């Protein structure tokens, strides 16, 4: 069974197509990250999948259940960290979690041990009896993440989970996500702008722009698609005046050459085969090579190219449906 399956999922706000025939398939226990610029349609997609918005066209199944028929059950089996999660500021962390547990019908006897367990997971024990209003922004975010996972949902939607967290806290959250996906087979659907994090965390990423999915695959697959764009840098201990001629003769494209720093950046068509040949020829021609470095395209470079190619969406503020 797929954890999420969308079928031409579409949402219009007046004339604006916020989500445009989105087709996603997310497997169980997968950590899937949906990436996209501001206004690309990430939150709107999640809001449809969690029943907060009705699709204009198309549909989706979440945990095998149709979003137009089984919303109650879907809601009880998924966790959702929204963009701006609100806690009851006057209630303590424990009371917030307790309130949420009751809302989600967690059996009374399981609530206390679960609170102990989850605050431990997210390293919050000393804050347990503090009013939520007195916590820092990052601490509140951690409580909100703990709350979204409290009832042990099979599928967890996280909108920018680590945006307000310190690097240490973000690391704790990332580690817990990986652990929960691996050990407990939970599925994560993450909306994020943090490409570095998406690359390290996700089994697959989708890139959305203007509501449309423009690329999808594992970070490695996306990089593989662009492997022709790998830049290879040759650095020398002395600069030879015939450097450019040498690479021209070998029919290798030079992207940049820097005489002061004594390097050339090139694009080599078949890296595996060509690099040793070039190194041998350089040695034979008495070039003093000190370093060869391949700079493979990062997810960030691929993302920026895809998004810039299509133009960044315009932010609309016509609030039709809240
Ligand atoms: P961000 O990264 O900034 O959170 P996003 O990818 O989550 O962006 P959405 O919030 O899904 O983007 O918005 C997609 C588009 O739909 C935007 O142009 C936004 O202004 C518009 N939009 C979102 N919600 C509404 C609404 N309730 N009424 C009208 N337009 C809306």
Coordinates of C-alpha atoms and ligand atoms in Angstrom, one line a residue:
X1 CA 0.0 0.0 0.0
X2 CA 1.1 3.5 -0.8
X3 CA 1.2 6.0 2.1
X4 CA 0.1 8.8 -0.2
X5 CA -1.2 8.7 -3.8
X6 CA -2.5 11.7 -5.5
X7 CA -4.3 11.7 -8.8
X8 CA -4.2 15.0 -10.7
X9 CA -4.7 16.8 -7.4
X10 CA -5.6 20.4 -8.2
X11 CA -6.6 23.5 -6.1
X12 CA -7.7 26.8 -7.5
X13 CA -8.0 30.0 -5.6
X14 CA -10.1 32.1 -7.9
X15 CA -8.0 32.1 -11.1
X16 CA -4.8 31.0 -9.4
X17 CA -3.9 27.4 -9.8
X18 CA -2.1 26.9 -6.5
X19 CA -1.7 23.1 -7.1
X20 CA -1.8 21.9 -10.7
X21 CA -2.6 18.2 -11.4
X22 CA -0.2 16.9 -8.8
X23 CA 0.6 13.2 -9.1
X24 CA 2.6 11.8 -6.2
X25 CA 3.3 8.3 -4.9
X26 CA 4.9 8.0 -1.5
X27 CA 5.7 4.6 -0.2
X28 CA 5.4 3.5 3.4
X29 CA 8.4 4.3 5.7
X30 CA 9.7 6.7 3.1
X31 CA 11.0 10.2 4.1
X32 CA 9.7 12.3 1.3
X33 CA 10.5 16.0 1.0
X34 CA 8.5 18.4 -1.1
X35 CA 10.7 21.3 -2.1
X36 CA 9.7 24.5 -3.8
X37 CA 9.9 28.3 -3.6
X38 CA 7.5 30.5 -1.6
X39 CA 4.0 30.1 -3.0
X40 CA 4.8 27.0 -5.0
X41 CA 1.9 25.1 -3.5
X42 CA 3.5 22.9 -0.9
X43 CA 1.3 23.9 2.1
X44 CA -1.9 23.8 -0.1
X45 CA -1.1 20.2 -1.2
X46 CA -0.6 19.1 2.4
X47 CA -3.8 20.9 3.5
X48 CA -5.7 19.0 0.9
X49 CA -4.1 15.7 2.0
X50 CA -5.0 16.4 5.7
X51 CA -8.6 17.5 4.9
X52 CA -8.1 21.2 5.7
X53 CA -8.9 22.1 2.1
X54 CA -11.1 20.5 -0.5
X55 CA -9.5 19.8 -3.9
X56 CA -11.0 21.7 -6.9
X57 CA -10.2 18.7 -9.1
X58 CA -8.6 15.4 -8.9
X59 CA -8.2 13.3 -5.7
X60 CA -5.9 11.5 -3.4
X61 CA -5.6 8.5 -1.2
X62 CA -3.9 8.8 2.2
X63 CA -3.0 5.5 3.9
X64 CA -5.2 3.8 1.3
X65 CA -8.2 6.0 2.2
X66 CA -10.0 8.3 -0.1
X67 CA -9.7 12.0 1.1
X68 CA -13.2 12.7 -0.1
X69 CA -14.8 9.9 1.9
X70 CA -12.6 9.0 4.9
X71 CA -11.4 12.2 6.4
X72 CA -12.2 11.3 10.0
X73 CA -10.2 8.2 9.9
X74 CA -7.3 9.8 8.0
X75 CA -7.1 12.6 10.6
X76 CA -6.9 10.1 13.4
X77 CA -4.1 8.2 11.7
X78 CA -1.8 11.0 10.5
X79 CA 0.2 13.7 12.4
X80 CA 0.4 17.2 11.1
X81 CA 2.9 19.9 12.1
X82 CA 1.5 23.0 10.4
X83 CA 3.6 26.1 9.3
X84 CA 2.6 28.0 12.4
X85 CA 1.7 25.5 15.1
X86 CA -0.1 27.0 18.1
X87 CA 0.3 25.7 21.6
X88 CA -1.9 26.7 24.6
X89 CA 0.5 29.2 26.0
X90 CA -0.8 29.2 29.6
X91 CA -0.8 25.4 29.8
X92 CA 2.4 23.6 30.7
X93 CA 4.1 21.4 28.1
X94 CA 2.7 18.3 29.9
X95 CA -0.8 19.8 29.9
X96 CA -0.5 20.6 26.2
X97 CA 0.5 17.1 25.4
X98 CA -2.1 15.7 27.7
X99 CA -4.9 17.8 26.1
X100 CA -3.8 16.7 22.6
X101 CA -3.6 13.0 23.7
X102 CA -7.2 13.1 24.9
X103 CA -8.3 14.8 21.7
X104 CA -6.7 11.9 19.8
X105 CA -8.3 9.4 22.2
X106 CA -4.9 8.0 23.4
X107 CA -5.9 5.6 26.2
X108 CA -5.6 7.2 29.7
X109 CA -3.1 4.7 31.0
X110 CA -0.8 5.3 28.0
X111 CA -0.7 9.1 28.2
X112 CA 1.8 9.5 31.1
X113 CA 4.4 7.1 29.9
X114 CA 4.1 8.4 26.4
X115 CA 4.7 12.0 27.6
X116 CA 7.9 10.8 29.4
X117 CA 9.0 8.9 26.3
X118 CA 8.4 11.7 23.7
X119 CA 9.9 14.5 25.8
X120 CA 13.0 12.3 26.2
X121 CA 13.1 11.7 22.4
X122 CA 13.1 15.4 21.7
X123 CA 15.2 16.3 24.8
X124 CA 12.6 18.4 26.6
X125 CA 12.3 16.8 30.1
X126 CA 13.4 19.9 32.1
X127 CA 10.7 22.0 30.3
X128 CA 7.8 19.6 31.0
X129 CA 6.2 21.7 33.8
X130 CA 6.9 25.1 32.3
X131 CA 4.0 27.0 30.7
X132 CA 4.4 26.7 26.9
X133 CA 4.2 30.5 26.7
X134 CA 7.6 30.8 28.5
X135 CA 9.5 28.5 26.1
X136 CA 11.8 29.8 23.3
X137 CA 10.6 29.7 19.7
X138 CA 12.8 26.6 19.0
X139 CA 11.5 24.8 22.2
X140 CA 7.9 25.5 21.2
X141 CA 8.7 24.0 17.8
X142 CA 10.1 20.9 19.4
X143 CA 7.0 20.5 21.6
X144 CA 4.8 21.0 18.4
X145 CA 6.8 18.3 16.7
X146 CA 6.4 16.0 19.7
X147 CA 2.7 16.8 19.7
X148 CA 2.3 15.9 16.0
X149 CA 3.9 12.5 16.7
X150 CA 2.3 11.9 20.1
X151 CA -0.4 9.5 19.0
X152 CA 2.1 7.4 17.0
X153 CA 0.7 8.3 13.6
X154 CA 1.6 6.1 10.6
X155 CA 2.1 9.2 8.4
X156 CA 3.5 12.5 9.6
X157 CA 3.3 15.7 7.6
X158 CA 5.9 18.3 8.7
X159 CA 5.9 21.8 7.4
X160 CA 9.4 23.3 7.8
X161 CA 10.1 21.2 10.9
X162 CA 13.5 22.6 11.7
X163 CA 13.2 26.2 10.4
X164 CA 13.4 27.8 13.9
X165 CA 15.7 25.3 15.5
X166 CA 19.3 25.6 16.5
X167 CA 21.7 23.3 14.6
X168 CA 21.8 21.0 17.7
X169 CA 18.0 20.8 18.0
X170 CA 17.6 20.3 14.2
X171 CA 20.0 17.4 14.4
X172 CA 18.0 15.8 17.2
X173 CA 14.8 16.2 15.2
X174 CA 16.5 14.8 12.1
X175 CA 17.8 11.8 14.0
X176 CA 14.4 11.0 15.4
X177 CA 12.8 11.3 12.0
X178 CA 15.3 8.8 10.5
X179 CA 14.9 6.5 13.5
X180 CA 11.1 6.5 13.4
X181 CA 11.1 5.8 9.7
X182 CA 13.6 3.0 9.9
X183 CA 12.6 1.3 13.2
X184 CA 8.8 1.9 13.3
X185 CA 8.2 2.2 9.5
X186 CA 6.6 5.6 9.8
X187 CA 6.2 7.7 6.7
X188 CA 7.3 11.3 6.7
X189 CA 6.1 14.0 4.2
X190 CA 8.2 17.1 4.8
X191 CA 7.7 20.5 3.2
X192 CA 10.9 22.4 3.3
X193 CA 13.2 25.1 1.9
X194 CA 16.2 23.5 3.5
X195 CA 17.9 21.7 0.6
X196 CA 20.9 20.6 2.6
X197 CA 18.5 18.9 5.1
X198 CA 16.3 17.4 2.4
X199 CA 19.4 15.9 0.7
X200 CA 20.6 14.3 3.9
X201 CA 17.2 13.2 5.2
X202 CA 15.0 12.1 2.3
X203 CA 14.7 8.9 0.5
X204 CA 13.1 10.9 -2.3
X205 CA 12.4 14.5 -3.0
X206 CA 9.9 16.2 -5.2
X207 CA 10.4 19.7 -6.6
X208 CA 7.2 21.8 -7.1
X209 CA 6.9 25.1 -8.8
X210 CA 3.8 27.0 -9.8
X211 CA 1.8 24.1 -8.3
X212 CA 3.4 21.6 -10.7
X213 CA 5.8 18.8 -10.0
X214 CA 8.9 19.6 -12.0
X215 CA 11.2 16.8 -10.8
X216 CA 11.2 13.8 -8.5
X217 CA 13.6 11.1 -7.4
X218 CA 16.1 10.3 -4.8
X219 CA 18.8 13.0 -4.3
X220 CA 21.2 10.6 -5.9
X221 CA 18.9 10.1 -8.9
X222 CA 18.5 13.8 -9.4
X223 CA 22.2 14.3 -9.3
X224 CA 22.7 11.5 -11.8
X225 CA 20.3 13.2 -14.2
X226 CA 22.7 16.2 -14.2
X227 CA 26.0 14.4 -14.0
X228 CA 27.1 16.0 -17.3
X229 CA 27.2 19.2 -15.4
X230 CA 29.9 18.1 -13.1
X231 CA 32.8 20.5 -12.9
X232 CA 36.3 19.1 -12.7
X233 CA 39.0 21.4 -11.4
X234 CA 42.7 20.9 -12.1
X235 CA 45.1 22.8 -9.8
X236 CA 48.8 23.2 -10.6
X237 CA 51.8 24.2 -8.5
X238 CA 53.1 26.5 -11.4
X239 CA 51.1 28.1 -14.2
X240 CA 52.1 27.1 -17.7
X241 CA 51.3 29.5 -20.5
X242 CA 50.0 26.7 -22.8
X243 CA 47.4 25.5 -20.3
X244 CA 44.5 26.7 -22.5
X245 CA 46.0 25.1 -25.6
X246 CA 46.4 21.8 -23.8
X247 CA 42.7 21.6 -22.9
X248 CA 41.6 22.9 -26.3
X249 CA 43.7 20.2 -28.0
X250 CA 42.1 17.6 -25.8
X251 CA 38.6 19.0 -26.7
X252 CA 37.8 19.8 -23.1
X253 CA 35.6 22.7 -22.3
X254 CA 37.1 25.2 -19.9
X255 CA 34.5 27.0 -17.8
X256 CA 37.0 29.1 -15.9
X257 CA 40.8 29.6 -15.7
X258 CA 42.6 31.4 -13.0
X259 CA 46.3 32.1 -13.6
X260 CA 46.9 33.6 -10.0
X261 CA 45.3 30.7 -8.2
X262 CA 46.7 28.3 -10.8
X263 CA 43.6 26.3 -11.7
X264 CA 41.2 25.5 -14.5
X265 CA 37.6 24.4 -14.2
X266 CA 36.4 22.2 -16.9
X267 CA 33.4 20.1 -18.0
X268 CA 34.4 16.6 -18.9
X269 CA 31.9 14.5 -20.8
X270 CA 32.8 11.0 -19.5
X271 CA 34.5 11.6 -16.2
X272 CA 35.4 8.0 -15.3
X273 CA 37.1 7.4 -18.6
X274 CA 38.5 10.8 -19.4
X275 CA 40.0 11.9 -16.1
X276 CA 42.9 9.3 -16.0
X277 CA 43.7 10.1 -19.7
X278 CA 43.9 13.8 -18.9
X279 CA 46.1 13.3 -15.8
X280 CA 48.5 11.1 -17.8
X281 CA 48.7 13.6 -20.7
X282 CA 49.2 16.5 -18.2
X283 CA 52.1 14.5 -16.6
X284 CA 53.7 13.7 -20.0
X285 CA 53.5 17.4 -21.0
X286 CA 55.3 18.3 -17.7
X287 CA 52.3 20.1 -16.1
X288 CA 52.8 20.2 -12.3
X289 CA 49.4 18.9 -11.2
X290 CA 48.7 19.1 -7.4
X291 CA 44.9 18.4 -7.3
X292 CA 42.0 17.1 -9.3
X293 CA 38.6 17.7 -7.8
X294 CA 35.1 16.8 -9.2
X295 CA 32.3 19.1 -8.1
X296 CA 29.1 17.1 -8.6
X297 CA 25.9 19.1 -9.0
X298 CA 24.3 19.5 -5.6
X299 CA 20.6 19.3 -5.0
X300 CA 20.7 23.0 -4.4
X301 CA 22.2 23.7 -7.9
X302 CA 19.7 21.4 -9.5
X303 CA 16.8 22.9 -7.6
X304 CA 17.8 26.5 -8.4
X305 CA 18.2 25.7 -12.1
X306 CA 14.8 24.0 -12.3
X307 CA 13.0 26.8 -10.4
X308 CA 14.8 29.6 -12.2
X309 CA 14.1 28.1 -15.6
X310 CA 10.3 28.3 -14.9
X311 CA 10.3 31.6 -12.9
X312 CA 9.5 31.9 -9.3
X313 CA 5.8 32.0 -8.5
X314 CA 4.2 35.3 -7.5
X315 CA 2.8 35.5 -4.0
X316 CA -1.0 36.1 -4.1
X317 CA -2.9 37.4 -1.1
X318 CA -6.5 36.9 -2.2
X319 CA -7.7 34.8 0.7
X320 CA -10.6 32.9 -0.7
X321 CA -10.7 30.0 1.6
X322 CA -9.1 29.7 5.0
Ligands
LIG1 P1 5.7 28.8 1.4 O1 7.0 28.1 1.1 O2 5.9 30.3 1.3 O3 5.0 28.3 2.6 P2 4.0 27.1 -0.3 O4 4.7 26.4 -1.4 O5 3.6 26.4 0.9 O6 4.8 28.5 0.1 P3 1.2 27.7 -0.6 O7 1.0 28.3 0.8 O8 0.6 26.4 -0.9 O9 2.7 27.8 -1.1 O10 0.5 28.8 -1.6 C1 0.4 28.5 -3.0 C2 -0.3 29.7 -3.7 O11 -1.7 29.7 -3.3 C3 0.3 31.0 -3.3 O12 0.2 31.9 -4.4 C4 -0.7 31.5 -2.2 O13 -0.7 32.9 -2.1 C5 -2.0 30.9 -2.6 N1 -2.9 30.6 -1.5 C6 -2.6 29.8 -0.5 N2 -3.7 29.7 0.4 C7 -4.6 30.6 -0.1 C8 -5.9 30.9 0.3 N3 -6.5 30.4 1.4 N4 -6.6 31.8 -0.5 C9 -6.0 32.3 -1.6 N5 -4.8 32.0 -2.1 C10 -4.1 31.1 -1.4

